[in-house]
PDB file of C-alpha atoms in Angstrom:
ATOM      1  CA  MET A   1      -0.080  -0.436  -0.583  1.00 38.00           C
ATOM      2  CA  GLY A   2       0.748   3.301  -0.499  1.00 40.00           C
ATOM      3  CA  VAL A   3       1.943   5.687   1.496  1.00 40.00           C
ATOM      4  CA  ALA A   4      -0.664   8.906   3.508  1.00 42.00           C
ATOM      5  CA  PRO A   5      -0.613  11.895   2.102  1.00 43.00           C
ATOM      6  CA  VAL A   6       0.906  14.471   5.103  1.00 43.00           C
ATOM      7  CA  GLY A   7      -1.111  16.965   6.788  1.00 48.00           C
ATOM      8  CA  MET A   8      -3.617  14.057   8.487  1.00 64.00           C
ATOM      9  CA  ALA A   9      -3.879  16.740  11.968  1.00 61.00           C
ATOM     10  CA  SER A  10      -5.835  18.860   9.692  1.00 88.00           C
ATOM     11  CA  ARG A  11      -8.780  15.986   8.189  1.00 94.00           C
ATOM     12  CA  ARG A  12     -11.655  16.098  10.650  1.00 95.00           C
ATOM     13  CA  ALA A  13     -15.296  13.460  10.921  1.00 97.00           C
ATOM     14  CA  LEU A  14     -18.141  15.933   9.893  1.00 97.00           C
ATOM     15  CA  HIS A  15     -21.121  12.969   9.419  1.00 98.00           C
ATOM     16  CA  PHE A  16     -22.939   9.596   8.414  1.00 98.00           C
ATOM     17  CA  VAL A  17     -26.017  10.193   6.296  1.00 98.00           C
ATOM     18  CA  PHE A  18     -28.807   8.349   6.306  1.00 98.00           C
ATOM     19  CA  LYS A  19     -31.882   8.204   3.325  1.00 97.00           C
ATOM     20  CA  VAL A  20     -35.305   8.817   5.698  1.00 97.00           C
ATOM     21  CA  GLY A  21     -38.320   8.106   4.442  1.00 95.00           C
ATOM     22  CA  ASN A  22     -40.583   9.587   7.096  1.00 94.00           C
ATOM     23  CA  ARG A  23     -39.034  13.256   7.785  1.00 94.00           C
ATOM     24  CA  PHE A  24     -42.404  13.470  10.794  1.00 94.00           C
ATOM     25  CA  GLN A  25     -40.700  10.534  12.595  1.00 95.00           C
ATOM     26  CA  THR A  26     -36.893  11.110  11.913  1.00 96.00           C
ATOM     27  CA  THR A  27     -37.285  14.321  13.687  1.00 96.00           C
ATOM     28  CA  HIS A  28     -38.990  13.963  16.292  1.00 96.00           C
ATOM     29  CA  PHE A  29     -35.763  10.216  16.845  1.00 98.00           C
ATOM     30  CA  PHE A  30     -33.452  13.107  15.852  1.00 98.00           C
ATOM     31  CA  ARG A  31     -34.692  15.925  18.174  1.00 97.00           C
ATOM     32  CA  ASP A  32     -36.590  14.741  20.798  1.00 97.00           C
ATOM     33  CA  VAL A  33     -35.325  11.392  21.595  1.00 98.00           C
ATOM     34  CA  LEU A  34     -31.630  11.784  21.113  1.00 98.00           C
ATOM     35  CA  GLY A  35     -31.694  15.572  21.930  1.00 98.00           C
ATOM     36  CA  MET A  36     -30.112  17.538  18.700  1.00 98.00           C
ATOM     37  CA  LYS A  37     -30.831  20.643  16.903  1.00 97.00           C
ATOM     38  CA  ILE A  38     -31.505  21.034  13.866  1.00 98.00           C
ATOM     39  CA  LEU A  39     -28.592  23.050  12.318  1.00 98.00           C
ATOM     40  CA  ARG A  40     -29.350  24.495   9.249  1.00 97.00           C
ATOM     41  CA  HIS A  41     -31.772  22.730   6.537  1.00 96.00           C
ATOM     42  CA  GLU A  42     -31.684  22.601   2.499  1.00 94.00           C
ATOM     43  CA  GLU A  43     -34.341  22.075  -0.072  1.00 94.00           C
ATOM     44  CA  PHE A  44     -33.130  21.191  -3.380  1.00 93.00           C
ATOM     45  CA  GLU A  45     -35.320  20.709  -6.964  1.00 92.00           C
ATOM     46  CA  GLU A  46     -33.155  17.947  -8.132  1.00 92.00           C
ATOM     47  CA  GLY A  47     -30.754  15.521  -7.531  1.00 92.00           C
ATOM     48  CA  CYS A  48     -27.411  15.870  -5.838  1.00 92.00           C
ATOM     49  CA  LYS A  49     -24.248  15.451  -8.865  1.00 89.00           C
ATOM     50  CA  ALA A  50     -22.478  14.079  -6.178  1.00 89.00           C
ATOM     51  CA  ALA A  51     -25.207  11.934  -5.775  1.00 91.00           C
ATOM     52  CA  CYS A  52     -25.248  13.019  -1.925  1.00 92.00           C
ATOM     53  CA  ASN A  53     -29.257  11.262  -2.410  1.00 93.00           C
ATOM     54  CA  GLY A  54     -28.280   8.436  -3.717  1.00 92.00           C
ATOM     55  CA  PRO A  55     -29.519   6.942  -7.450  1.00 92.00           C
ATOM     56  CA  TYR A  56     -32.367  10.068  -7.857  1.00 92.00           C
ATOM     57  CA  ASP A  57     -33.864  12.806  -9.884  1.00 91.00           C
ATOM     58  CA  GLY A  58     -35.904  14.680  -8.255  1.00 93.00           C
ATOM     59  CA  LYS A  59     -36.924  16.489  -5.634  1.00 94.00           C
ATOM     60  CA  TRP A  60     -34.765  16.770  -1.959  1.00 96.00           C
ATOM     61  CA  SER A  61     -33.714  17.957   0.891  1.00 96.00           C
ATOM     62  CA  LYS A  62     -31.036  17.673   3.813  1.00 96.00           C
ATOM     63  CA  THR A  63     -31.273  18.656   6.904  1.00 98.00           C
ATOM     64  CA  MET A  64     -28.443  18.447   9.764  1.00 98.00           C
ATOM     65  CA  VAL A  65     -29.166  17.608  13.307  1.00 98.00           C
ATOM     66  CA  GLY A  66     -26.224  17.057  15.961  1.00 98.00           C
ATOM     67  CA  PHE A  67     -25.624  18.414  19.534  1.00 97.00           C
ATOM     68  CA  GLY A  68     -23.581  21.848  18.449  1.00 96.00           C
ATOM     69  CA  PRO A  69     -21.915  22.771  15.816  1.00 96.00           C
ATOM     70  CA  GLU A  70     -20.783  21.209  12.601  1.00 96.00           C
ATOM     71  CA  ASP A  71     -17.475  23.282  13.164  1.00 94.00           C
ATOM     72  CA  ASP A  72     -16.764  20.359  15.824  1.00 94.00           C
ATOM     73  CA  HIS A  73     -18.846  18.135  16.205  1.00 97.00           C
ATOM     74  CA  PHE A  74     -20.326  14.433  14.108  1.00 98.00           C
ATOM     75  CA  VAL A  75     -23.766  14.935  13.539  1.00 98.00           C
ATOM     76  CA  ALA A  76     -26.546  13.871  11.150  1.00 98.00           C
ATOM     77  CA  GLU A  77     -27.367  14.667   7.149  1.00 98.00           C
ATOM     78  CA  LEU A  78     -30.967  12.830   6.365  1.00 98.00           C
ATOM     79  CA  THR A  79     -31.657  12.969   3.108  1.00 97.00           C
ATOM     80  CA  TYR A  80     -35.069  13.027   1.836  1.00 97.00           C
ATOM     81  CA  ASN A  81     -36.412  12.272  -1.831  1.00 96.00           C
ATOM     82  CA  TYR A  82     -40.039  13.356  -2.002  1.00 94.00           C
ATOM     83  CA  GLY A  83     -41.795  10.297  -2.846  1.00 91.00           C
ATOM     84  CA  ILE A  84     -39.369   8.034  -1.116  1.00 93.00           C
ATOM     85  CA  GLY A  85     -40.517   6.416   2.080  1.00 91.00           C
ATOM     86  CA  HIS A  86     -38.784   3.300   2.616  1.00 93.00           C
ATOM     87  CA  TYR A  87     -35.133   1.830   2.361  1.00 97.00           C
ATOM     88  CA  LYS A  88     -34.687  -1.794   1.913  1.00 97.00           C
ATOM     89  CA  LEU A  89     -31.413  -1.772   4.886  1.00 97.00           C
ATOM     90  CA  GLY A  90     -28.908  -3.793   4.168  1.00 97.00           C
ATOM     91  CA  ASN A  91     -25.588  -5.392   6.524  1.00 98.00           C
ATOM     92  CA  ASP A  92     -23.171  -2.502   5.663  1.00 98.00           C
ATOM     93  CA  PHE A  93     -24.428  -0.042   8.815  1.00 98.00           C
ATOM     94  CA  MET A  94     -23.796  -1.612  12.528  1.00 98.00           C
ATOM     95  CA  GLY A  95     -24.381   2.070  14.193  1.00 98.00           C
ATOM     96  CA  ILE A  96     -23.632   5.351  15.815  1.00 98.00           C
ATOM     97  CA  THR A  97     -22.678   4.835  19.938  1.00 98.00           C
ATOM     98  CA  LEU A  98     -23.316   7.447  21.390  1.00 98.00           C
ATOM     99  CA  ALA A  99     -23.146   9.212  25.315  1.00 98.00           C
ATOM    100  CA  SER A 100     -26.052  10.916  26.539  1.00 97.00           C
ATOM    101  CA  ASN A 101     -28.174  10.297  30.331  1.00 97.00           C
ATOM    102  CA  GLN A 102     -31.099  12.497  28.574  1.00 97.00           C
ATOM    103  CA  ALA A 103     -30.882  11.025  25.562  1.00 98.00           C
ATOM    104  CA  VAL A 104     -31.993   7.104  27.336  1.00 98.00           C
ATOM    105  CA  SER A 105     -34.260   9.606  29.596  1.00 98.00           C
ATOM    106  CA  ASN A 106     -35.763  11.519  27.328  1.00 98.00           C
ATOM    107  CA  ALA A 107     -36.645   8.039  24.604  1.00 98.00           C
ATOM    108  CA  ARG A 108     -37.927   5.969  28.572  1.00 98.00           C
ATOM    109  CA  ARG A 109     -40.950   9.719  29.190  1.00 98.00           C
ATOM    110  CA  LEU A 110     -41.422   9.325  25.022  1.00 97.00           C
ATOM    111  CA  GLU A 111     -41.901   5.680  25.440  1.00 97.00           C
ATOM    112  CA  TRP A 112     -39.441   5.121  22.569  1.00 98.00           C
ATOM    113  CA  PRO A 113     -38.405   1.452  21.935  1.00 98.00           C
ATOM    114  CA  LEU A 114     -35.209   0.413  24.269  1.00 98.00           C
ATOM    115  CA  SER A 115     -32.830  -2.746  25.064  1.00 98.00           C
ATOM    116  CA  GLU A 116     -30.180  -2.696  27.397  1.00 97.00           C
ATOM    117  CA  VAL A 117     -27.458  -4.501  25.546  1.00 97.00           C
ATOM    118  CA  THR A 118     -24.641  -4.545  28.239  1.00 97.00           C
ATOM    119  CA  GLU A 119     -24.328  -3.378  31.572  1.00 97.00           C
ATOM    120  CA  GLY A 120     -25.806   0.794  30.845  1.00 97.00           C
ATOM    121  CA  VAL A 121     -25.587   0.667  27.238  1.00 98.00           C
ATOM    122  CA  PHE A 122     -28.906   0.365  25.577  1.00 98.00           C
ATOM    123  CA  GLU A 123     -29.873  -1.029  21.822  1.00 98.00           C
ATOM    124  CA  THR A 124     -32.636   1.948  19.743  1.00 98.00           C
ATOM    125  CA  GLU A 125     -33.888   2.252  16.801  1.00 98.00           C
ATOM    126  CA  ALA A 126     -34.382   5.517  14.751  1.00 98.00           C
ATOM    127  CA  PRO A 127     -37.411   5.368  11.884  1.00 96.00           C
ATOM    128  CA  GLY A 128     -36.266   2.301   9.614  1.00 95.00           C
ATOM    129  CA  GLY A 129     -34.646   0.138  11.465  1.00 97.00           C
ATOM    130  CA  TYR A 130     -30.421   2.426  11.563  1.00 98.00           C
ATOM    131  CA  LYS A 131     -28.700   1.323  15.249  1.00 98.00           C
ATOM    132  CA  PHE A 132     -27.725   3.944  17.792  1.00 98.00           C
ATOM    133  CA  TYR A 133     -26.166   2.887  21.152  1.00 98.00           C
ATOM    134  CA  LEU A 134     -26.138   5.273  24.213  1.00 98.00           C
ATOM    135  CA  GLN A 135     -24.806   5.126  26.737  1.00 98.00           C
ATOM    136  CA  ASN A 136     -26.308   6.073  30.066  1.00 98.00           C
ATOM    137  CA  ARG A 137     -24.334   8.399  31.743  1.00 96.00           C
ATOM    138  CA  SER A 138     -22.171  11.815  30.538  1.00 95.00           C
ATOM    139  CA  PRO A 139     -21.791  12.984  27.148  1.00 92.00           C
ATOM    140  CA  PRO A 140     -18.041  13.589  27.372  1.00 90.00           C
ATOM    141  CA  GLN A 141     -17.088  18.108  27.041  1.00 86.00           C
ATOM    142  CA  SER A 142     -16.306  17.817  23.327  1.00 87.00           C
ATOM    143  CA  ASP A 143     -19.333  15.780  21.397  1.00 94.00           C
ATOM    144  CA  PRO A 144     -21.108  12.778  22.791  1.00 97.00           C
ATOM    145  CA  ILE A 145     -20.625  10.606  19.614  1.00 98.00           C
ATOM    146  CA  LEU A 146     -18.444   8.306  20.214  1.00 98.00           C
ATOM    147  CA  LYS A 147     -18.051   6.129  17.210  1.00 98.00           C
ATOM    148  CA  VAL A 148     -19.742   4.355  13.666  1.00 98.00           C
ATOM    149  CA  THR A 149     -19.933   1.914  13.036  1.00 98.00           C
ATOM    150  CA  LEU A 150     -19.183  -0.017   9.449  1.00 98.00           C
ATOM    151  CA  ALA A 151     -19.479  -3.126   8.851  1.00 98.00           C
ATOM    152  CA  VAL A 152     -16.057  -5.322   6.824  1.00 98.00           C
ATOM    153  CA  SER A 153     -15.267  -8.250   5.127  1.00 98.00           C
ATOM    154  CA  ASP A 154     -11.653  -8.428   5.619  1.00 98.00           C
ATOM    155  CA  LEU A 155     -10.731  -6.526   8.218  1.00 98.00           C
ATOM    156  CA  GLN A 156      -6.655  -6.317   7.580  1.00 97.00           C
ATOM    157  CA  LYS A 157      -7.659  -5.176   4.013  1.00 97.00           C
ATOM    158  CA  SER A 158      -9.879  -2.130   5.210  1.00 98.00           C
ATOM    159  CA  LEU A 159      -7.089  -0.908   7.943  1.00 98.00           C
ATOM    160  CA  ASN A 160      -5.338  -1.083   5.655  1.00 97.00           C
ATOM    161  CA  TYR A 161      -7.204   1.368   3.409  1.00 98.00           C
ATOM    162  CA  TRP A 162      -8.604   3.603   6.271  1.00 98.00           C
ATOM    163  CA  SER A 163      -4.899   3.953   7.872  1.00 97.00           C
ATOM    164  CA  ASN A 164      -2.380   3.413   5.054  1.00 96.00           C
ATOM    165  CA  LEU A 165      -4.561   5.302   2.148  1.00 96.00           C
ATOM    166  CA  LEU A 166      -6.143   7.746   4.243  1.00 97.00           C
ATOM    167  CA  GLY A 167      -4.168   8.432   7.609  1.00 96.00           C
ATOM    168  CA  MET A 168      -6.064   7.270  10.256  1.00 97.00           C
ATOM    169  CA  LYS A 169      -5.183   6.379  13.594  1.00 97.00           C
ATOM    170  CA  ILE A 170      -5.839   2.768  14.730  1.00 98.00           C
ATOM    171  CA  TYR A 171      -6.227   2.754  18.822  1.00 98.00           C
ATOM    172  CA  GLU A 172      -7.846  -0.644  18.886  1.00 98.00           C
ATOM    173  CA  LYS A 173      -7.397  -3.517  17.425  1.00 98.00           C
ATOM    174  CA  ASP A 174      -8.701  -6.722  18.682  1.00 97.00           C
ATOM    175  CA  GLU A 175      -8.221  -9.488  16.589  1.00 95.00           C
ATOM    176  CA  GLU A 176     -10.196 -11.752  18.267  1.00 97.00           C
ATOM    177  CA  LYS A 177     -13.449 -10.136  18.158  1.00 97.00           C
ATOM    178  CA  GLN A 178     -12.257  -8.676  14.843  1.00 98.00           C
ATOM    179  CA  ARG A 179     -12.789  -4.952  15.298  1.00 98.00           C
ATOM    180  CA  ALA A 180     -10.617  -1.409  15.561  1.00 98.00           C
ATOM    181  CA  LEU A 181     -11.299   1.572  15.959  1.00 98.00           C
ATOM    182  CA  LEU A 182      -9.582   4.826  13.755  1.00 98.00           C
ATOM    183  CA  GLY A 183      -9.820   8.545  14.322  1.00 97.00           C
ATOM    184  CA  TYR A 184      -8.250  11.129  12.704  1.00 96.00           C
ATOM    185  CA  ALA A 185      -7.473  12.908  16.463  1.00 94.00           C
ATOM    186  CA  ASP A 186      -8.520  12.725  20.133  1.00 93.00           C
ATOM    187  CA  ASN A 187     -11.059  14.534  20.431  1.00 92.00           C
ATOM    188  CA  GLN A 188     -13.417  13.903  17.201  1.00 95.00           C
ATOM    189  CA  CYS A 189     -16.106  11.154  16.663  1.00 97.00           C
ATOM    190  CA  LYS A 190     -14.330   7.994  15.607  1.00 98.00           C
ATOM    191  CA  LEU A 191     -14.254   4.383  13.033  1.00 98.00           C
ATOM    192  CA  GLU A 192     -15.275   1.678  14.235  1.00 98.00           C
ATOM    193  CA  LEU A 193     -14.485  -1.499  11.398  1.00 98.00           C
ATOM    194  CA  GLN A 194     -16.617  -5.072  12.917  1.00 98.00           C
ATOM    195  CA  GLY A 195     -15.522  -7.917  10.557  1.00 98.00           C
ATOM    196  CA  ILE A 196     -18.404 -10.026   9.254  1.00 98.00           C
ATOM    197  CA  LYS A 197     -18.836 -13.133   7.542  1.00 96.00           C
ATOM    198  CA  GLY A 198     -19.515 -13.026   4.096  1.00 95.00           C
ATOM    199  CA  THR A 199     -20.026  -9.949   1.758  1.00 97.00           C
ATOM    200  CA  VAL A 200     -20.895  -5.651   2.722  1.00 98.00           C
ATOM    201  CA  ASP A 201     -24.910  -5.415   1.655  1.00 97.00           C
ATOM    202  CA  HIS A 202     -25.652  -1.486   1.563  1.00 97.00           C
ATOM    203  CA  ALA A 203     -28.724  -2.597  -0.126  1.00 96.00           C
ATOM    204  CA  ALA A 204     -31.101   0.479  -1.362  1.00 94.00           C
ATOM    205  CA  ALA A 205     -30.199   2.850   2.093  1.00 92.00           C
ATOM    206  CA  PHE A 206     -26.742   2.376   1.472  1.00 91.00           C
ATOM    207  CA  GLY A 207     -25.071   5.507   3.536  1.00 94.00           C
ATOM    208  CA  ARG A 208     -21.540   8.125   3.247  1.00 97.00           C
ATOM    209  CA  ILE A 209     -19.519   8.856   5.618  1.00 98.00           C
ATOM    210  CA  ALA A 210     -18.214  12.327   4.894  1.00 97.00           C
ATOM    211  CA  PHE A 211     -15.059  14.302   5.944  1.00 97.00           C
ATOM    212  CA  SER A 212     -13.392  16.730   5.798  1.00 96.00           C
ATOM    213  CA  CYS A 213      -9.552  17.822   4.697  1.00 95.00           C
ATOM    214  CA  PRO A 214      -7.893  21.221   3.159  1.00 94.00           C
ATOM    215  CA  GLN A 215      -8.860  22.127  -0.381  1.00 91.00           C
ATOM    216  CA  LYS A 216      -5.531  21.473  -1.871  1.00 91.00           C
ATOM    217  CA  GLU A 217      -5.854  17.801  -0.620  1.00 92.00           C
ATOM    218  CA  VAL A 218      -9.394  17.243  -2.068  1.00 91.00           C
ATOM    219  CA  MET A 219      -8.233  19.463  -5.440  1.00 85.00           C
ATOM    220  CA  PHE A 220      -5.038  17.834  -6.507  1.00 87.00           C
ATOM    221  CA  ASP A 221      -4.209  14.957  -4.163  1.00 92.00           C
ATOM    222  CA  LEU A 222      -6.700  12.604  -2.954  1.00 93.00           C
ATOM    223  CA  GLU A 223      -7.985  11.919  -6.611  1.00 92.00           C
ATOM    224  CA  ASP A 224      -3.991  10.739  -7.913  1.00 93.00           C
ATOM    225  CA  LEU A 225      -3.413   8.391  -4.089  1.00 95.00           C
ATOM    226  CA  MET A 226      -6.488   6.340  -5.039  1.00 95.00           C
ATOM    227  CA  LYS A 227      -5.453   6.205  -8.634  1.00 95.00           C
ATOM    228  CA  ARG A 228      -2.180   4.934  -8.562  1.00 95.00           C
ATOM    229  CA  GLU A 229      -3.382   2.087  -5.829  1.00 96.00           C
ATOM    230  CA  ASN A 230      -6.434   0.838  -8.248  1.00 96.00           C
ATOM    231  CA  GLN A 231      -9.430   1.607  -5.669  1.00 96.00           C
ATOM    232  CA  LYS A 232     -11.865   3.016  -6.291  1.00 96.00           C
ATOM    233  CA  ILE A 233     -13.297   6.694  -7.454  1.00 96.00           C
ATOM    234  CA  LEU A 234     -16.548   6.895  -7.068  1.00 96.00           C
ATOM    235  CA  THR A 235     -17.039  10.557  -7.752  1.00 95.00           C
ATOM    236  CA  PRO A 236     -13.946  12.500  -9.092  1.00 95.00           C
ATOM    237  CA  LEU A 237     -13.766  15.648  -8.184  1.00 93.00           C
ATOM    238  CA  VAL A 238     -16.984  17.991  -8.263  1.00 93.00           C
ATOM    239  CA  SER A 239     -18.223  21.682  -7.146  1.00 90.00           C
ATOM    240  CA  LEU A 240     -21.504  21.044  -5.300  1.00 89.00           C
ATOM    241  CA  ASP A 241     -23.895  23.759  -5.092  1.00 85.00           C
ATOM    242  CA  THR A 242     -26.380  25.230  -1.983  1.00 83.00           C
ATOM    243  CA  PRO A 243     -28.286  27.923  -3.169  1.00 79.00           C
ATOM    244  CA  GLY A 244     -26.924  31.618  -1.268  1.00 84.00           C
ATOM    245  CA  LYS A 245     -24.149  29.373   0.045  1.00 85.00           C
ATOM    246  CA  ALA A 246     -20.718  28.292  -0.314  1.00 86.00           C
ATOM    247  CA  THR A 247     -20.031  26.251  -3.123  1.00 89.00           C
ATOM    248  CA  VAL A 248     -17.765  22.798  -2.691  1.00 92.00           C
ATOM    249  CA  GLN A 249     -15.394  21.370  -3.248  1.00 93.00           C
ATOM    250  CA  VAL A 250     -16.175  16.780  -3.053  1.00 95.00           C
ATOM    251  CA  VAL A 251     -14.502  14.120  -4.409  1.00 96.00           C
ATOM    252  CA  ILE A 252     -16.293  10.315  -3.348  1.00 96.00           C
ATOM    253  CA  LEU A 253     -14.370   7.729  -2.079  1.00 97.00           C
ATOM    254  CA  ALA A 254     -15.751   4.060  -2.324  1.00 97.00           C
ATOM    255  CA  ASP A 255     -13.952   1.346   0.535  1.00 98.00           C
ATOM    256  CA  PRO A 256     -12.975  -2.071   0.045  1.00 97.00           C
ATOM    257  CA  ASP A 257     -16.623  -2.991   0.328  1.00 98.00           C
ATOM    258  CA  GLY A 258     -17.914  -0.562  -1.686  1.00 98.00           C
ATOM    259  CA  HIS A 259     -18.634   2.300   2.436  1.00 98.00           C
ATOM    260  CA  GLU A 260     -18.714   5.453  -0.323  1.00 98.00           C
ATOM    261  CA  ILE A 261     -16.957   8.303   1.697  1.00 98.00           C
ATOM    262  CA  CYS A 262     -17.104  11.986   0.593  1.00 97.00           C
ATOM    263  CA  PHE A 263     -14.131  14.091   1.319  1.00 97.00           C
ATOM    264  CA  VAL A 264     -15.137  18.031   1.275  1.00 96.00           C
ATOM    265  CA  GLY A 265     -12.413  21.557   0.974  1.00 94.00           C
ATOM    266  CA  ASP A 266     -12.384  22.225   5.171  1.00 94.00           C
ATOM    267  CA  GLU A 267     -12.341  25.955   3.876  1.00 92.00           C
ATOM    268  CA  ALA A 268     -15.406  26.461   2.168  1.00 92.00           C
ATOM    269  CA  PHE A 269     -16.715  23.110   4.048  1.00 94.00           C
ATOM    270  CA  ARG A 270     -17.328  25.537   7.024  1.00 94.00           C
ATOM    271  CA  GLU A 271     -18.588  28.521   5.737  1.00 92.00           C
ATOM    272  CA  LEU A 272     -21.830  26.697   4.117  1.00 91.00           C
ATOM    273  CA  SER A 273     -21.815  24.797   8.033  1.00 93.00           C
ATOM    274  CA  GLU A 274     -22.342  27.848   9.590  1.00 94.00           C
ATOM    275  CA  MET A 275     -26.045  26.515  11.568  1.00 95.00           C
ATOM    276  CA  ASP A 276     -28.808  28.371  11.002  1.00 95.00           C
ATOM    277  CA  PRO A 277     -30.934  29.926  12.997  1.00 96.00           C
ATOM    278  CA  GLU A 278     -34.024  29.057  11.009  1.00 96.00           C
ATOM    279  CA  GLY A 279     -33.437  25.425  10.136  1.00 96.00           C
ATOM    280  CA  SER A 280     -35.619  24.047  12.518  1.00 96.00           C
ATOM    281  CA  LYS A 281     -38.295  26.865  10.610  1.00 96.00           C
ATOM    282  CA  LEU A 282     -37.758  25.164   7.526  1.00 96.00           C
ATOM    283  CA  LEU A 283     -37.841  21.878   8.110  1.00 96.00           C
ATOM    284  CA  ASP A 284     -41.186  22.613  10.171  1.00 93.00           C
ATOM    285  CA  ASP A 285     -42.327  24.261   7.484  1.00 94.00           C
ATOM    286  CA  ALA A 286     -40.742  22.027   3.698  1.00 95.00           C
ATOM    287  CA  MET A 287     -42.908  19.412   6.032  1.00 93.00           C
ATOM    288  CA  ALA A 288     -45.909  21.451   6.181  1.00 91.00           C
ATOM    289  CA  ALA A 289     -45.911  21.440   3.227  1.00 91.00           C
ATOM    290  CA  ASP A 290     -44.708  18.559   1.474  1.00 88.00           C
ATOM    291  CA  LYS A 291     -47.452  15.935   0.362  1.00 68.00           C
ATOM    292  CA  SER A 292     -45.115  12.701  -0.937  1.00 55.00           C
ATOM    293  CA  ASP A 293     -48.132  12.355  -3.609  1.00 41.00           C
ATOM    294  CA  GLU A 294     -48.260  11.015  -6.105  1.00 38.00           C
ATOM    295  CA  TRP A 295     -45.797  13.598  -8.309  1.00 41.00           C
ATOM    296  CA  PHE A 296     -43.548  13.418  -6.511  1.00 42.00           C
ATOM    297  CA  ALA A 297     -43.884   9.747  -6.410  1.00 41.00           C
ATOM    298  CA  LYS A 298     -43.961   9.232 -10.251  1.00 45.00           C
ATOM    299  CA  GLN A 299     -40.301  12.408 -10.243  1.00 47.00           C
ATOM    300  CA  ASN A 300     -37.780  10.179  -8.743  1.00 49.00           C
ATOM    301  CA  LYS A 301     -37.401   7.271  -9.791  1.00 52.00           C
ATOM    302  CA  PRO A 302     -34.231   5.899  -9.760  1.00 54.00           C
ATOM    303  CA  LYS A 303     -31.693   7.252 -12.392  1.00 52.00           C
ATOM    304  CA  ALA A 304     -31.503   3.887 -14.979  1.00 48.00           C
ATOM    305  CA  SER A 305     -27.884   2.459 -14.772  1.00 44.00           C
ATOM    306  CA  GLY A 306     -25.366   2.547 -17.582  1.00 39.00           C
TER     307      GLY A 306
END
């Protein structure tokens, strides 16, 4: 494997992308159960050039939710395609772990299903079936979100990719349990790789994990490195526009199991991701106006492949 680019300390974990079929239920879970804030909400009339909303051409929205600003918190990106009410889950996403006794308390109060998997750790599901693990303790000052767990079919091969090529530090490694914990910094959300038997299936709900790095690396280094190492590039360098906000440079990669990885230029992304005080109202207004009628369903047919 090749040598990782320099400047890894300047990389940071940003968010995980979930495709959601029901914005009302999903918003209730993230806002009322987990206790996250709506950081910004954006509506788009047509599909994303980097397939942020999946293989769909029609109208969609993006809602960023988290425990604090995107500058220093790992957040969730909730992608909603109008007219698509359900996504088949694969075995690729194994869960997000967060520390929040408030979230556990909220879930109990709202009678949201919880099951204790180990002492003080509760498993629950977001609408759509996405698993979350809630540690019943005070959250760390940096960020309550501790790790994202993804399934891999060959742990060593994945470690070579994420550590040697993408420059992540290996914090923990357990050959017996076939798991490893990686990250770019001590105070950031970590990536946990969990080995499974068989192949990783992304089905229709396949997510995407996003990181930022200096724009220079996005524009020049990442693609060159992946080409040299014969690794998959899903979307070569592209500029993404958000109405009224900054334009960001993005490269989308795929790891050996096909997990989608977005790298975005940090400088423009910090401007784009500034918290919008109107975000919660914009989302509520959009949900109130959404009829999810047959017209949207017809407009949102998957793009033809090839």
